[in-house]
mmCIF file of C-alpha atoms and ligand atoms in Angstrom:
data_model
loop_
_atom_site.group_PDB
_atom_site.id
_atom_site.type_symbol
_atom_site.label_atom_id
_atom_site.label_comp_id
_atom_site.label_asym_id
_atom_site.label_seq_id
_atom_site.Cartn_x
_atom_site.Cartn_y
_atom_site.Cartn_z
ATOM 1 C CA UNK A 950 14.352 -44.038 -35.414
ATOM 2 C CA UNK A 951 16.771 -43.689 -32.627
ATOM 3 C CA UNK A 952 16.430 -40.591 -30.357
ATOM 4 C CA UNK A 953 19.124 -38.401 -28.805
ATOM 5 C CA UNK A 954 19.264 -35.576 -26.253
ATOM 6 C CA UNK A 955 22.002 -33.176 -26.379
ATOM 7 C CA UNK A 956 23.013 -30.738 -23.761
ATOM 8 C CA UNK A 957 25.271 -27.820 -24.999
ATOM 9 C CA UNK A 958 23.593 -28.208 -28.491
ATOM 10 C CA UNK A 959 24.429 -24.479 -29.213
ATOM 11 C CA UNK A 960 28.120 -25.013 -28.747
ATOM 12 C CA UNK A 961 30.778 -26.143 -31.296
ATOM 13 C CA UNK A 962 30.356 -29.871 -30.582
ATOM 14 C CA UNK A 963 26.607 -29.769 -30.184
ATOM 15 C CA UNK A 964 26.379 -28.529 -33.710
ATOM 16 C CA UNK A 965 28.717 -30.993 -35.245
ATOM 17 C CA UNK A 966 27.186 -33.951 -33.186
ATOM 18 C CA UNK A 967 23.689 -32.928 -34.239
ATOM 19 C CA UNK A 968 24.781 -32.970 -37.901
ATOM 20 C CA UNK A 969 26.183 -36.334 -37.454
ATOM 21 C CA UNK A 970 23.228 -37.842 -35.632
ATOM 22 C CA UNK A 971 20.687 -36.258 -38.130
ATOM 23 C CA UNK A 972 22.710 -37.823 -40.960
ATOM 24 C CA UNK A 973 22.338 -41.351 -39.324
ATOM 25 C CA UNK A 974 18.575 -40.882 -39.083
ATOM 26 C CA UNK A 975 18.338 -39.874 -35.407
ATOM 27 C CA UNK A 976 15.561 -37.586 -34.008
ATOM 28 C CA UNK A 977 17.705 -35.058 -32.305
ATOM 29 C CA UNK A 978 16.578 -32.947 -29.330
ATOM 30 C CA UNK A 979 18.809 -30.115 -27.880
ATOM 31 C CA UNK A 980 18.563 -28.351 -24.617
ATOM 32 C CA UNK A 981 18.861 -24.559 -25.079
ATOM 33 C CA UNK A 982 19.216 -22.407 -21.935
ATOM 34 C CA UNK A 983 18.233 -18.906 -21.116
ATOM 35 C CA UNK A 984 15.551 -16.488 -22.026
ATOM 36 C CA UNK A 985 15.719 -15.771 -25.672
ATOM 37 C CA UNK A 986 19.328 -17.148 -26.229
ATOM 38 C CA UNK A 987 20.526 -15.625 -29.382
ATOM 39 C CA UNK A 988 22.232 -18.909 -30.325
ATOM 40 C CA UNK A 989 18.756 -20.664 -30.653
ATOM 41 C CA UNK A 990 18.033 -18.649 -33.759
ATOM 42 C CA UNK A 991 21.549 -19.775 -35.463
ATOM 43 C CA UNK A 992 20.715 -23.217 -34.540
ATOM 44 C CA UNK A 993 17.290 -23.141 -35.931
ATOM 45 C CA UNK A 994 18.738 -21.740 -39.135
ATOM 46 C CA UNK A 995 21.611 -24.113 -39.450
ATOM 47 C CA UNK A 996 19.963 -27.248 -38.271
ATOM 48 C CA UNK A 997 16.199 -26.722 -38.584
ATOM 49 C CA UNK A 998 15.587 -30.446 -37.909
ATOM 50 C CA UNK A 999 16.787 -30.231 -34.357
ATOM 51 C CA UNK A 1000 14.068 -30.006 -31.824
ATOM 52 C CA UNK A 1001 14.938 -27.439 -29.152
ATOM 53 C CA UNK A 1002 13.937 -27.961 -25.656
ATOM 54 C CA UNK A 1003 14.340 -25.179 -22.885
ATOM 55 C CA UNK A 1004 16.335 -26.098 -19.808
ATOM 56 C CA UNK A 1005 19.609 -25.668 -17.846
ATOM 57 C CA UNK A 1006 22.033 -28.022 -16.303
ATOM 58 C CA UNK A 1007 21.591 -26.274 -12.945
ATOM 59 C CA UNK A 1008 17.852 -26.986 -12.991
ATOM 60 C CA UNK A 1009 17.169 -30.797 -12.404
ATOM 61 C CA UNK A 1010 13.295 -30.384 -12.988
ATOM 62 C CA UNK A 1011 13.967 -28.894 -16.514
ATOM 63 C CA UNK A 1012 16.362 -31.928 -17.353
ATOM 64 C CA UNK A 1013 13.599 -34.249 -16.232
ATOM 65 C CA UNK A 1014 11.158 -32.491 -18.464
ATOM 66 C CA UNK A 1015 13.529 -32.629 -21.344
ATOM 67 C CA UNK A 1016 14.077 -36.183 -20.889
ATOM 68 C CA UNK A 1017 10.265 -36.957 -20.630
ATOM 69 C CA UNK A 1018 9.617 -35.111 -23.942
ATOM 70 C CA UNK A 1019 12.650 -36.411 -25.826
ATOM 71 C CA UNK A 1020 12.629 -39.966 -24.432
ATOM 72 C CA UNK A 1021 15.996 -40.538 -25.674
ATOM 73 C CA UNK A 1022 18.024 -43.629 -26.300
ATOM 74 C CA UNK A 1023 21.235 -41.660 -25.944
ATOM 75 C CA UNK A 1024 22.078 -38.517 -23.880
ATOM 76 C CA UNK A 1025 25.225 -36.466 -24.685
ATOM 77 C CA UNK A 1026 26.058 -34.162 -21.984
ATOM 78 C CA UNK A 1027 28.139 -31.443 -23.771
ATOM 79 C CA UNK A 1028 27.009 -28.484 -21.775
ATOM 80 C CA UNK A 1029 29.465 -26.666 -19.664
ATOM 81 C CA UNK A 1030 31.201 -23.410 -19.047
ATOM 82 C CA UNK A 1031 34.113 -24.371 -21.169
ATOM 83 C CA UNK A 1032 36.419 -21.413 -21.238
ATOM 84 C CA UNK A 1033 39.221 -22.278 -18.895
ATOM 85 C CA UNK A 1034 40.452 -18.624 -18.291
ATOM 86 C CA UNK A 1035 36.976 -17.547 -17.237
ATOM 87 C CA UNK A 1036 36.747 -20.329 -14.705
ATOM 88 C CA UNK A 1037 39.175 -18.540 -12.427
ATOM 89 C CA UNK A 1038 36.842 -15.410 -12.353
ATOM 90 C CA UNK A 1039 33.836 -17.521 -12.054
ATOM 91 C CA UNK A 1040 34.784 -20.566 -10.015
ATOM 92 C CA UNK A 1041 31.433 -21.068 -8.300
ATOM 93 C CA UNK A 1042 29.430 -20.730 -11.358
ATOM 94 C CA UNK A 1043 31.875 -23.138 -13.154
ATOM 95 C CA UNK A 1044 31.519 -25.600 -10.434
ATOM 96 C CA UNK A 1045 27.703 -25.491 -10.494
ATOM 97 C CA UNK A 1046 27.486 -25.912 -14.303
ATOM 98 C CA UNK A 1047 30.424 -27.940 -15.090
ATOM 99 C CA UNK A 1048 30.599 -30.190 -12.156
ATOM 100 C CA UNK A 1049 27.214 -30.311 -10.391
ATOM 101 C CA UNK A 1050 25.568 -29.991 -13.861
ATOM 102 C CA UNK A 1051 26.946 -33.571 -14.740
ATOM 103 C CA UNK A 1052 25.392 -34.882 -11.405
ATOM 104 C CA UNK A 1053 22.144 -33.189 -12.250
ATOM 105 C CA UNK A 1054 22.167 -34.961 -15.834
ATOM 106 C CA UNK A 1055 23.194 -38.235 -14.383
ATOM 107 C CA UNK A 1056 20.483 -38.102 -11.553
ATOM 108 C CA UNK A 1057 17.925 -37.020 -13.950
ATOM 109 C CA UNK A 1058 18.537 -39.911 -16.355
ATOM 110 C CA UNK A 1059 18.514 -42.303 -13.349
ATOM 111 C CA UNK A 1060 15.100 -40.930 -12.130
ATOM 112 C CA UNK A 1061 13.741 -40.825 -15.575
ATOM 113 C CA UNK A 1062 14.651 -44.402 -16.122
ATOM 114 C CA UNK A 1063 13.278 -45.863 -13.041
ATOM 115 C CA UNK A 1064 13.992 -49.647 -12.882
ATOM 116 C CA UNK A 1065 15.260 -49.813 -16.293
ATOM 117 C CA UNK A 1066 18.537 -47.963 -16.594
ATOM 118 C CA UNK A 1067 19.296 -49.864 -19.749
ATOM 119 C CA UNK A 1068 16.875 -47.635 -21.683
ATOM 120 C CA UNK A 1069 19.425 -44.738 -21.973
ATOM 121 C CA UNK A 1070 23.072 -44.552 -22.829
ATOM 122 C CA UNK A 1071 25.097 -41.549 -21.502
ATOM 123 C CA UNK A 1072 28.154 -39.578 -22.713
ATOM 124 C CA UNK A 1073 30.103 -37.185 -20.451
ATOM 125 C CA UNK A 1074 32.197 -34.611 -22.169
ATOM 126 C CA UNK A 1075 35.480 -35.005 -20.157
ATOM 127 C CA UNK A 1076 38.612 -32.987 -20.940
ATOM 128 C CA UNK A 1077 42.375 -33.247 -21.460
ATOM 129 C CA UNK A 1078 42.384 -30.274 -18.814
ATOM 130 C CA UNK A 1079 41.962 -32.950 -16.226
ATOM 131 C CA UNK A 1080 45.499 -33.993 -16.741
ATOM 132 C CA UNK A 1081 46.838 -30.448 -16.042
ATOM 133 C CA UNK A 1082 50.366 -30.697 -14.504
ATOM 134 C CA UNK A 1083 50.895 -33.828 -16.479
ATOM 135 C CA UNK A 1084 52.198 -37.026 -14.664
ATOM 136 C CA UNK A 1085 52.869 -39.007 -17.759
ATOM 137 C CA UNK A 1086 53.598 -38.252 -21.542
ATOM 138 C CA UNK A 1087 51.431 -38.906 -23.630
ATOM 139 C CA UNK A 1088 48.425 -38.909 -21.534
ATOM 140 C CA UNK A 1089 46.174 -41.910 -21.433
ATOM 141 C CA UNK A 1090 43.049 -43.234 -19.785
ATOM 142 C CA UNK A 1091 45.029 -44.339 -16.637
ATOM 143 C CA UNK A 1092 47.241 -41.298 -16.201
ATOM 144 C CA UNK A 1093 46.738 -39.608 -12.768
ATOM 145 C CA UNK A 1094 44.657 -36.528 -12.954
ATOM 146 C CA UNK A 1095 46.201 -33.225 -11.668
ATOM 147 C CA UNK A 1096 43.762 -30.351 -12.708
ATOM 148 C CA UNK A 1097 45.261 -26.848 -12.814
ATOM 149 C CA UNK A 1098 42.063 -24.646 -13.076
ATOM 150 C CA UNK A 1099 38.530 -24.532 -11.554
ATOM 151 C CA UNK A 1100 37.316 -25.836 -15.067
ATOM 152 C CA UNK A 1101 39.796 -28.723 -14.710
ATOM 153 C CA UNK A 1102 38.663 -29.575 -11.218
ATOM 154 C CA UNK A 1103 35.041 -29.383 -12.282
ATOM 155 C CA UNK A 1104 35.739 -31.775 -15.067
ATOM 156 C CA UNK A 1105 37.402 -34.254 -12.704
ATOM 157 C CA UNK A 1106 34.280 -34.195 -10.588
ATOM 158 C CA UNK A 1107 32.009 -34.879 -13.565
ATOM 159 C CA UNK A 1108 34.469 -37.541 -14.885
ATOM 160 C CA UNK A 1109 34.439 -39.397 -11.703
ATOM 161 C CA UNK A 1110 30.729 -39.002 -10.917
ATOM 162 C CA UNK A 1111 30.138 -40.562 -14.534
ATOM 163 C CA UNK A 1112 32.373 -43.629 -13.693
ATOM 164 C CA UNK A 1113 30.430 -43.828 -10.244
ATOM 165 C CA UNK A 1114 26.997 -44.032 -11.802
ATOM 166 C CA UNK A 1115 28.334 -46.641 -14.170
ATOM 167 C CA UNK A 1116 29.666 -48.747 -11.177
ATOM 168 C CA UNK A 1117 26.878 -48.048 -8.788
ATOM 169 C CA UNK A 1118 23.892 -48.519 -11.026
ATOM 170 C CA UNK A 1119 25.247 -50.262 -13.941
ATOM 171 C CA UNK A 1120 24.425 -47.269 -16.189
ATOM 172 C CA UNK A 1121 25.895 -47.342 -19.657
ATOM 173 C CA UNK A 1122 27.813 -44.195 -18.958
ATOM 174 C CA UNK A 1123 30.890 -43.308 -20.980
ATOM 175 C CA UNK A 1124 33.400 -40.528 -20.479
ATOM 176 C CA UNK A 1125 35.454 -39.164 -23.497
ATOM 177 C CA UNK A 1126 38.512 -37.508 -22.417
ATOM 178 C CA UNK A 1127 38.829 -35.226 -25.446
ATOM 179 C CA UNK A 1128 41.864 -33.241 -26.220
ATOM 180 C CA UNK A 1129 41.374 -29.711 -27.864
ATOM 181 C CA UNK A 1130 39.458 -29.888 -30.918
ATOM 182 C CA UNK A 1131 38.669 -27.067 -33.090
ATOM 183 C CA UNK A 1132 36.697 -25.885 -36.191
ATOM 184 C CA UNK A 1133 35.343 -22.822 -38.071
ATOM 185 C CA UNK A 1134 32.520 -22.984 -35.311
ATOM 186 C CA UNK A 1135 34.966 -22.687 -32.386
ATOM 187 C CA UNK A 1136 34.139 -19.710 -30.036
ATOM 188 C CA UNK A 1137 36.380 -16.619 -30.708
ATOM 189 C CA UNK A 1138 37.553 -16.706 -27.089
ATOM 190 C CA UNK A 1139 39.754 -19.878 -27.742
ATOM 191 C CA UNK A 1140 43.148 -19.301 -29.007
ATOM 192 C CA UNK A 1141 42.822 -21.037 -32.369
ATOM 193 C CA UNK A 1142 39.811 -19.099 -33.557
ATOM 194 C CA UNK A 1143 41.172 -15.911 -31.814
ATOM 195 C CA UNK A 1144 44.278 -16.383 -33.983
ATOM 196 C CA UNK A 1145 42.591 -17.325 -37.389
ATOM 197 C CA UNK A 1146 39.861 -14.523 -36.995
ATOM 198 C CA UNK A 1147 42.696 -12.016 -36.415
ATOM 199 C CA UNK A 1148 44.729 -13.267 -39.308
ATOM 200 C CA UNK A 1149 42.021 -12.973 -41.539
ATOM 201 C CA UNK A 1150 41.226 -9.380 -40.416
ATOM 202 C CA UNK A 1151 44.945 -8.421 -40.758
ATOM 203 C CA UNK A 1152 45.166 -9.845 -44.282
ATOM 204 C CA UNK A 1153 42.081 -7.723 -45.279
ATOM 205 C CA UNK A 1154 43.508 -4.643 -43.710
ATOM 206 C CA UNK A 1155 40.960 -4.473 -40.939
ATOM 207 C CA UNK A 1156 43.370 -4.692 -37.954
ATOM 208 C CA UNK A 1157 47.077 -4.351 -37.293
ATOM 209 C CA UNK A 1158 47.814 -6.699 -34.498
ATOM 210 C CA UNK A 1159 46.721 -9.582 -32.204
ATOM 211 C CA UNK A 1160 47.236 -9.541 -28.382
ATOM 212 C CA UNK A 1161 47.898 -12.840 -26.926
ATOM 213 C CA UNK A 1162 49.300 -14.457 -23.689
ATOM 214 C CA UNK A 1163 51.664 -17.477 -23.556
ATOM 215 C CA UNK A 1164 53.038 -18.317 -26.887
ATOM 216 C CA UNK A 1165 54.997 -21.464 -25.588
ATOM 217 C CA UNK A 1166 51.956 -23.545 -24.471
ATOM 218 C CA UNK A 1167 51.492 -26.712 -26.530
ATOM 219 C CA UNK A 1168 48.160 -28.502 -27.272
ATOM 220 C CA UNK A 1169 47.095 -31.610 -29.128
ATOM 221 C CA UNK A 1170 44.738 -29.996 -31.641
ATOM 222 C CA UNK A 1171 42.287 -32.024 -33.818
ATOM 223 C CA UNK A 1172 39.239 -31.320 -35.841
ATOM 224 C CA UNK A 1173 35.916 -31.222 -33.929
ATOM 225 C CA UNK A 1174 34.081 -33.066 -36.832
ATOM 226 C CA UNK A 1175 36.263 -36.117 -36.173
ATOM 227 C CA UNK A 1176 35.870 -35.928 -32.478
ATOM 228 C CA UNK A 1177 32.000 -36.075 -32.446
ATOM 229 C CA UNK A 1178 32.285 -39.394 -34.303
ATOM 230 C CA UNK A 1179 34.209 -40.761 -31.529
ATOM 231 C CA UNK A 1180 31.522 -39.721 -29.011
ATOM 232 C CA UNK A 1181 28.839 -41.571 -31.031
ATOM 233 C CA UNK A 1182 31.087 -44.657 -31.451
ATOM 234 C CA UNK A 1183 31.542 -44.922 -27.418
ATOM 235 C CA UNK A 1184 27.838 -45.119 -27.138
ATOM 236 C CA UNK A 1185 27.460 -47.902 -29.698
ATOM 237 C CA UNK A 1186 29.762 -50.269 -27.699
ATOM 238 C CA UNK A 1187 28.278 -53.071 -25.652
ATOM 239 C CA UNK A 1188 30.137 -51.891 -22.537
ATOM 240 C CA UNK A 1189 30.445 -48.275 -21.336
ATOM 241 C CA UNK A 1190 34.096 -47.158 -20.777
ATOM 242 C CA UNK A 1191 36.468 -44.200 -20.878
ATOM 243 C CA UNK A 1192 38.385 -43.152 -23.903
ATOM 244 C CA UNK A 1193 41.182 -40.700 -24.563
ATOM 245 C CA UNK A 1194 40.353 -38.888 -27.953
ATOM 246 C CA UNK A 1195 43.588 -37.164 -29.465
ATOM 247 C CA UNK A 1196 45.754 -36.916 -32.364
ATOM 248 C CA UNK A 1197 48.859 -37.774 -30.536
ATOM 249 C CA UNK A 1198 50.830 -34.641 -31.809
ATOM 250 C CA UNK A 1199 51.424 -31.472 -29.928
ATOM 251 C CA UNK A 1200 52.108 -27.852 -31.374
ATOM 252 C CA UNK A 1201 52.782 -24.475 -29.622
ATOM 253 C CA UNK A 1202 50.912 -21.219 -30.103
ATOM 254 C CA UNK A 1203 53.966 -20.070 -32.087
ATOM 255 C CA UNK A 1204 53.429 -22.826 -34.597
ATOM 256 C CA UNK A 1205 49.724 -22.007 -34.752
ATOM 257 C CA UNK A 1206 50.861 -18.468 -35.576
ATOM 258 C CA UNK A 1207 53.320 -19.718 -38.162
ATOM 259 C CA UNK A 1208 50.728 -21.848 -40.197
ATOM 260 C CA UNK A 1209 47.978 -19.263 -39.925
ATOM 261 C CA UNK A 1210 49.995 -16.270 -41.027
ATOM 262 C CA UNK A 1211 51.881 -18.150 -43.862
ATOM 263 C CA UNK A 1212 48.536 -19.130 -45.298
ATOM 264 C CA UNK A 1213 47.799 -15.423 -45.957
ATOM 265 C CA UNK A 1214 51.499 -14.953 -47.246
ATOM 266 C CA UNK A 1215 53.101 -13.520 -44.005
ATOM 267 C CA UNK A 1216 56.406 -15.180 -43.183
ATOM 268 C CA UNK A 1217 57.547 -13.103 -40.296
ATOM 269 C CA UNK A 1218 54.638 -12.210 -37.842
ATOM 270 C CA UNK A 1219 56.811 -10.807 -35.045
ATOM 271 C CA UNK A 1220 55.522 -7.170 -35.547
ATOM 272 C CA UNK A 1221 51.872 -8.170 -35.670
ATOM 273 C CA UNK A 1222 51.629 -10.116 -32.329
ATOM 274 C CA UNK A 1223 51.726 -8.432 -29.028
ATOM 275 C CA UNK A 1224 51.835 -10.277 -25.603
ATOM 276 C CA UNK A 1225 49.718 -9.066 -22.667
ATOM 277 C CA UNK A 1226 50.128 -10.427 -19.192
ATOM 278 C CA UNK A 1227 46.190 -10.134 -18.970
ATOM 279 C CA UNK A 1228 46.054 -13.279 -21.147
ATOM 280 C CA UNK A 1229 48.539 -15.394 -18.862
ATOM 281 C CA UNK A 1230 46.674 -17.830 -16.626
ATOM 282 C CA UNK A 1231 47.243 -18.205 -12.672
ATOM 283 C CA UNK A 1232 48.379 -21.792 -13.228
ATOM 284 C CA UNK A 1233 49.236 -22.803 -16.881
ATOM 285 C CA UNK A 1234 48.950 -26.243 -18.418
ATOM 286 C CA UNK A 1235 52.234 -26.269 -20.377
ATOM 287 C CA UNK A 1236 51.780 -29.238 -22.836
ATOM 288 C CA UNK A 1237 49.035 -31.649 -23.369
ATOM 289 C CA UNK A 1238 49.465 -34.608 -25.789
ATOM 290 C CA UNK A 1239 47.200 -37.582 -25.848
ATOM 291 C CA UNK A 1240 47.651 -41.260 -26.685
ATOM 292 C CA UNK A 1241 44.476 -42.250 -28.557
ATOM 293 C CA UNK A 1242 45.578 -46.004 -28.963
ATOM 294 C CA UNK A 1243 42.542 -47.298 -26.923
ATOM 295 C CA UNK A 1244 40.041 -45.326 -29.067
ATOM 296 C CA UNK A 1245 41.884 -46.581 -32.257
ATOM 297 C CA UNK A 1246 41.706 -50.073 -31.061
ATOM 298 C CA UNK A 1247 38.349 -50.487 -29.568
ATOM 299 C CA UNK A 1248 36.333 -47.852 -31.432
ATOM 300 C CA UNK A 1249 38.230 -48.006 -34.862
ATOM 301 C CA UNK A 1250 38.490 -44.174 -34.602
ATOM 302 C CA UNK A 1251 41.307 -42.171 -36.281
ATOM 303 C CA UNK A 1252 41.616 -38.404 -36.865
ATOM 304 C CA UNK A 1253 41.210 -37.407 -40.370
ATOM 305 C CA UNK A 1254 42.475 -33.712 -40.311
ATOM 306 C CA UNK A 1255 45.944 -32.783 -39.418
ATOM 307 C CA UNK A 1256 47.035 -29.586 -37.657
ATOM 308 C CA UNK A 1257 48.170 -27.575 -40.531
ATOM 309 C CA UNK A 1258 45.075 -28.366 -42.505
ATOM 310 C CA UNK A 1259 42.792 -27.615 -39.615
ATOM 311 C CA UNK A 1260 44.462 -24.149 -39.130
ATOM 312 C CA UNK A 1261 44.171 -23.523 -42.986
ATOM 313 C CA UNK A 1262 40.660 -24.550 -42.934
ATOM 314 C CA UNK A 1263 39.677 -22.060 -40.099
ATOM 315 C CA UNK A 1264 41.740 -19.246 -41.681
ATOM 316 C CA UNK A 1265 39.799 -19.711 -44.988
ATOM 317 C CA UNK A 1266 36.525 -19.714 -43.297
ATOM 318 C CA UNK A 1267 37.289 -16.550 -41.421
ATOM 319 C CA UNK A 1268 38.621 -14.965 -44.566
ATOM 320 C CA UNK A 1269 35.000 -15.536 -46.072
ATOM 321 C CA UNK A 1270 33.263 -14.440 -43.023
ATOM 322 C CA UNK A 1271 35.361 -11.368 -42.818
ATOM 323 C CA UNK A 1272 34.854 -10.566 -46.516
ATOM 324 C CA UNK A 1273 31.137 -10.683 -45.960
ATOM 325 C CA UNK A 1274 31.331 -7.957 -43.346
ATOM 326 C CA UNK A 1275 33.385 -5.535 -45.693
ATOM 327 C CA UNK A 1276 31.330 -2.498 -46.767
HETATM 328 P P1 NDP B 250 31.170 -24.708 -26.165
HETATM 329 O O1 NDP B 250 31.561 -23.636 -25.174
HETATM 330 O O2 NDP B 250 31.194 -24.243 -27.607
HETATM 331 O O3 NDP B 250 29.660 -25.017 -25.806
HETATM 332 C C1 NDP B 250 29.189 -25.165 -24.462
HETATM 333 C C2 NDP B 250 27.840 -25.443 -24.346
HETATM 334 O O4 NDP B 250 27.278 -25.561 -23.011
HETATM 335 C C3 NDP B 250 26.928 -24.233 -25.040
HETATM 336 O O5 NDP B 250 25.801 -24.794 -25.823
HETATM 337 C C4 NDP B 250 26.479 -23.432 -23.909
HETATM 338 O O6 NDP B 250 25.115 -22.824 -24.016
HETATM 339 C C5 NDP B 250 26.193 -24.773 -23.003
HETATM 340 N N1 NDP B 250 25.874 -24.368 -21.515
HETATM 341 C C6 NDP B 250 26.627 -23.298 -20.787
HETATM 342 N N2 NDP B 250 26.127 -23.206 -19.577
HETATM 343 C C7 NDP B 250 24.958 -24.157 -19.537
HETATM 344 C C8 NDP B 250 23.950 -24.375 -18.492
HETATM 345 N N3 NDP B 250 23.972 -23.779 -17.396
HETATM 346 N N4 NDP B 250 22.998 -25.409 -18.852
HETATM 347 C C9 NDP B 250 23.005 -25.803 -20.121
HETATM 348 N N5 NDP B 250 23.850 -25.598 -21.058
HETATM 349 C C10 NDP B 250 24.885 -24.801 -20.770
HETATM 350 O O7 NDP B 250 31.913 -25.910 -25.898
HETATM 351 P P2 NDP B 250 32.441 -27.148 -26.789
HETATM 352 O O8 NDP B 250 31.289 -27.495 -27.873
HETATM 353 O O9 NDP B 250 33.703 -26.802 -27.471
HETATM 354 O O10 NDP B 250 32.603 -28.391 -25.922
HETATM 355 C C11 NDP B 250 31.558 -29.262 -25.603
HETATM 356 C C12 NDP B 250 31.806 -29.902 -24.271
HETATM 357 O O11 NDP B 250 33.125 -30.714 -24.330
HETATM 358 C C13 NDP B 250 32.099 -28.994 -23.148
HETATM 359 O O12 NDP B 250 31.527 -29.657 -22.060
HETATM 360 C C14 NDP B 250 33.598 -28.898 -22.866
HETATM 361 O O13 NDP B 250 33.837 -28.503 -21.548
HETATM 362 C C15 NDP B 250 33.987 -30.201 -23.414
HETATM 363 N N6 NDP B 250 35.201 -30.250 -24.038
HETATM 364 C C16 NDP B 250 35.613 -29.390 -25.038
HETATM 365 C C17 NDP B 250 36.807 -29.621 -25.842
HETATM 366 C C18 NDP B 250 37.164 -28.834 -26.989
HETATM 367 O O14 NDP B 250 38.437 -28.747 -27.287
HETATM 368 N N7 NDP B 250 36.209 -28.156 -27.604
HETATM 369 C C19 NDP B 250 37.785 -30.611 -25.354
HETATM 370 C C20 NDP B 250 37.378 -31.440 -24.140
HETATM 371 C C21 NDP B 250 36.170 -31.245 -23.617
HETATM 372 P P3 NDP B 250 25.141 -21.289 -24.671
HETATM 373 O O15 NDP B 250 25.478 -21.449 -26.050
HETATM 374 O O16 NDP B 250 23.754 -20.893 -24.343
HETATM 375 O O17 NDP B 250 26.282 -20.571 -23.887
HETATM 376 P P1 GDR B 251 42.322 -24.545 -23.421
HETATM 377 O O1 GDR B 251 42.009 -23.797 -24.830
HETATM 378 O O2 GDR B 251 42.491 -23.745 -22.300
HETATM 379 O O3 GDR B 251 43.293 -25.597 -23.787
HETATM 380 O O4 GDR B 251 40.938 -25.173 -23.359
HETATM 381 P P2 GDR B 251 42.443 -22.233 -25.172
HETATM 382 O O5 GDR B 251 42.487 -22.282 -26.626
HETATM 383 O O6 GDR B 251 41.557 -21.257 -24.323
HETATM 384 O O7 GDR B 251 43.907 -22.098 -24.539
HETATM 385 C C1 GDR B 251 44.969 -22.852 -25.150
HETATM 386 C C2 GDR B 251 46.315 -22.362 -24.741
HETATM 387 O O8 GDR B 251 46.568 -21.185 -25.530
HETATM 388 C C3 GDR B 251 47.117 -20.193 -24.598
HETATM 389 N N1 GDR B 251 46.832 -18.823 -25.044
HETATM 390 C C4 GDR B 251 45.669 -18.381 -25.063
HETATM 391 N N2 GDR B 251 44.410 -18.858 -25.017
HETATM 392 C C5 GDR B 251 43.370 -17.913 -25.172
HETATM 393 N N3 GDR B 251 42.192 -18.431 -25.116
HETATM 394 N N4 GDR B 251 43.522 -16.546 -25.435
HETATM 395 C C6 GDR B 251 44.794 -16.056 -25.672
HETATM 396 O O9 GDR B 251 44.949 -14.892 -26.113
HETATM 397 C C7 GDR B 251 45.951 -16.939 -25.413
HETATM 398 N N5 GDR B 251 47.208 -16.742 -25.546
HETATM 399 C C8 GDR B 251 47.768 -17.861 -25.281
HETATM 400 C C9 GDR B 251 46.470 -20.675 -23.273
HETATM 401 O O10 GDR B 251 47.273 -20.122 -22.111
HETATM 402 C C10 GDR B 251 46.489 -22.103 -23.322
HETATM 403 O O11 GDR B 251 47.750 -22.638 -22.945
HETATM 404 C C11 GDR B 251 40.066 -25.919 -24.378
HETATM 405 C C12 GDR B 251 38.506 -25.646 -24.017
HETATM 406 O O12 GDR B 251 37.882 -26.004 -25.175
HETATM 407 C C13 GDR B 251 38.276 -26.661 -22.862
HETATM 408 O O13 GDR B 251 36.813 -26.481 -22.669
HETATM 409 C C14 GDR B 251 38.632 -28.157 -23.176
HETATM 410 O O14 GDR B 251 38.399 -28.881 -22.139
HETATM 411 C C15 GDR B 251 40.170 -28.011 -23.454
HETATM 412 O O15 GDR B 251 40.488 -27.157 -24.498
HETATM 413 C C16 GDR B 251 40.775 -29.366 -23.754
#
């Protein structure tokens, strides 16, 4: 039975990846941080077969302990402070977790493996945010990186450190440059979920308006369930490498609003959306769109859920959740 250790197991991708690996017969271990983390109970309820281990990416010894207990064949480093807007307010913390945390994870694997680094394959959750002020359209593995936020800068560090461990020690360390991916499990601070949750509440008469920032930004949005499949496929390759994972299509926040509101029968949402400068970013990433050709060719990976279906799936899920909260 193959064994996997996942950091960031309580996040959106950690949950989908756990389901995928459990379905393939893996023994799955997940690193859960903090004292009495409330998400541990949700994880235990939804995925009782996952074995939870206590640890934190900023604490090297906790990572070594987790590796020793899990003795994994594959390590997926998904843990991060992942909310871009928050990273300006907490740049040091973001650097410690999202940048140095990757070094800690890589170093823990290297120390754990000793002379035989071939025991463990490593996946790093890199991000399209590394492209920031884009130097090429669409973005591919070779596009120059130009991050625009402390989060993006931290991800660039983790990305290059992963490549460096591959080149220095021959570690099977791959980096997935994933574009935005969403689902009903997406945190409500991210714009897709913020919109679908608000649209559901507006449709049920629980709220009048939604307050947003920049409506012109464009993102390449895919479904998280598809994207964790690409992560797994990367670690099944003979050689470790870097891959862009994206749909190849970009849509604006306005289009997101169009699809989400239309799904509950609202064609004109102009009186339901308010813009607040508080949600604008100090340095915006205007448009991201990826070229997933390499992932298609080498991994045989293609996305299965398109933009409009993804948004409708999220609105439906939020309608159901909000109905359950009604008195
Ligand atoms: P989430 O924000 O949903 O999950 C982040 C996870 O990291 C949570 O489990 C969180 O734990 C954990 N974490 C935070 N701080 C620490 C720490 N100090 N030590 C250990 N774990 C920690 O992110 P996603 O699931 O959406 O993303 C997974 C990874 O992929 C992240 O690295 C993200 O940056 C990256 N990524 C995501 C993309 C996306 O569109 N979703 C696109 C590209 C990259 P807790 O639940 O306790 O807070
Ligand atoms: P992003 O996702 O920054 O791309 O990072 P997010 O959903 O936060 O923002 C996308 C775009 O929407 C604009 N926007 C708003 N965003 C939020 N969160 N809230 C708002 O009210 C709002 N109004 C407009 C933003 O300005 C931005 O342009 C996500 C994260 O998952 C990262 O961890 C990951 O690496 C990248 O995707 C790829």
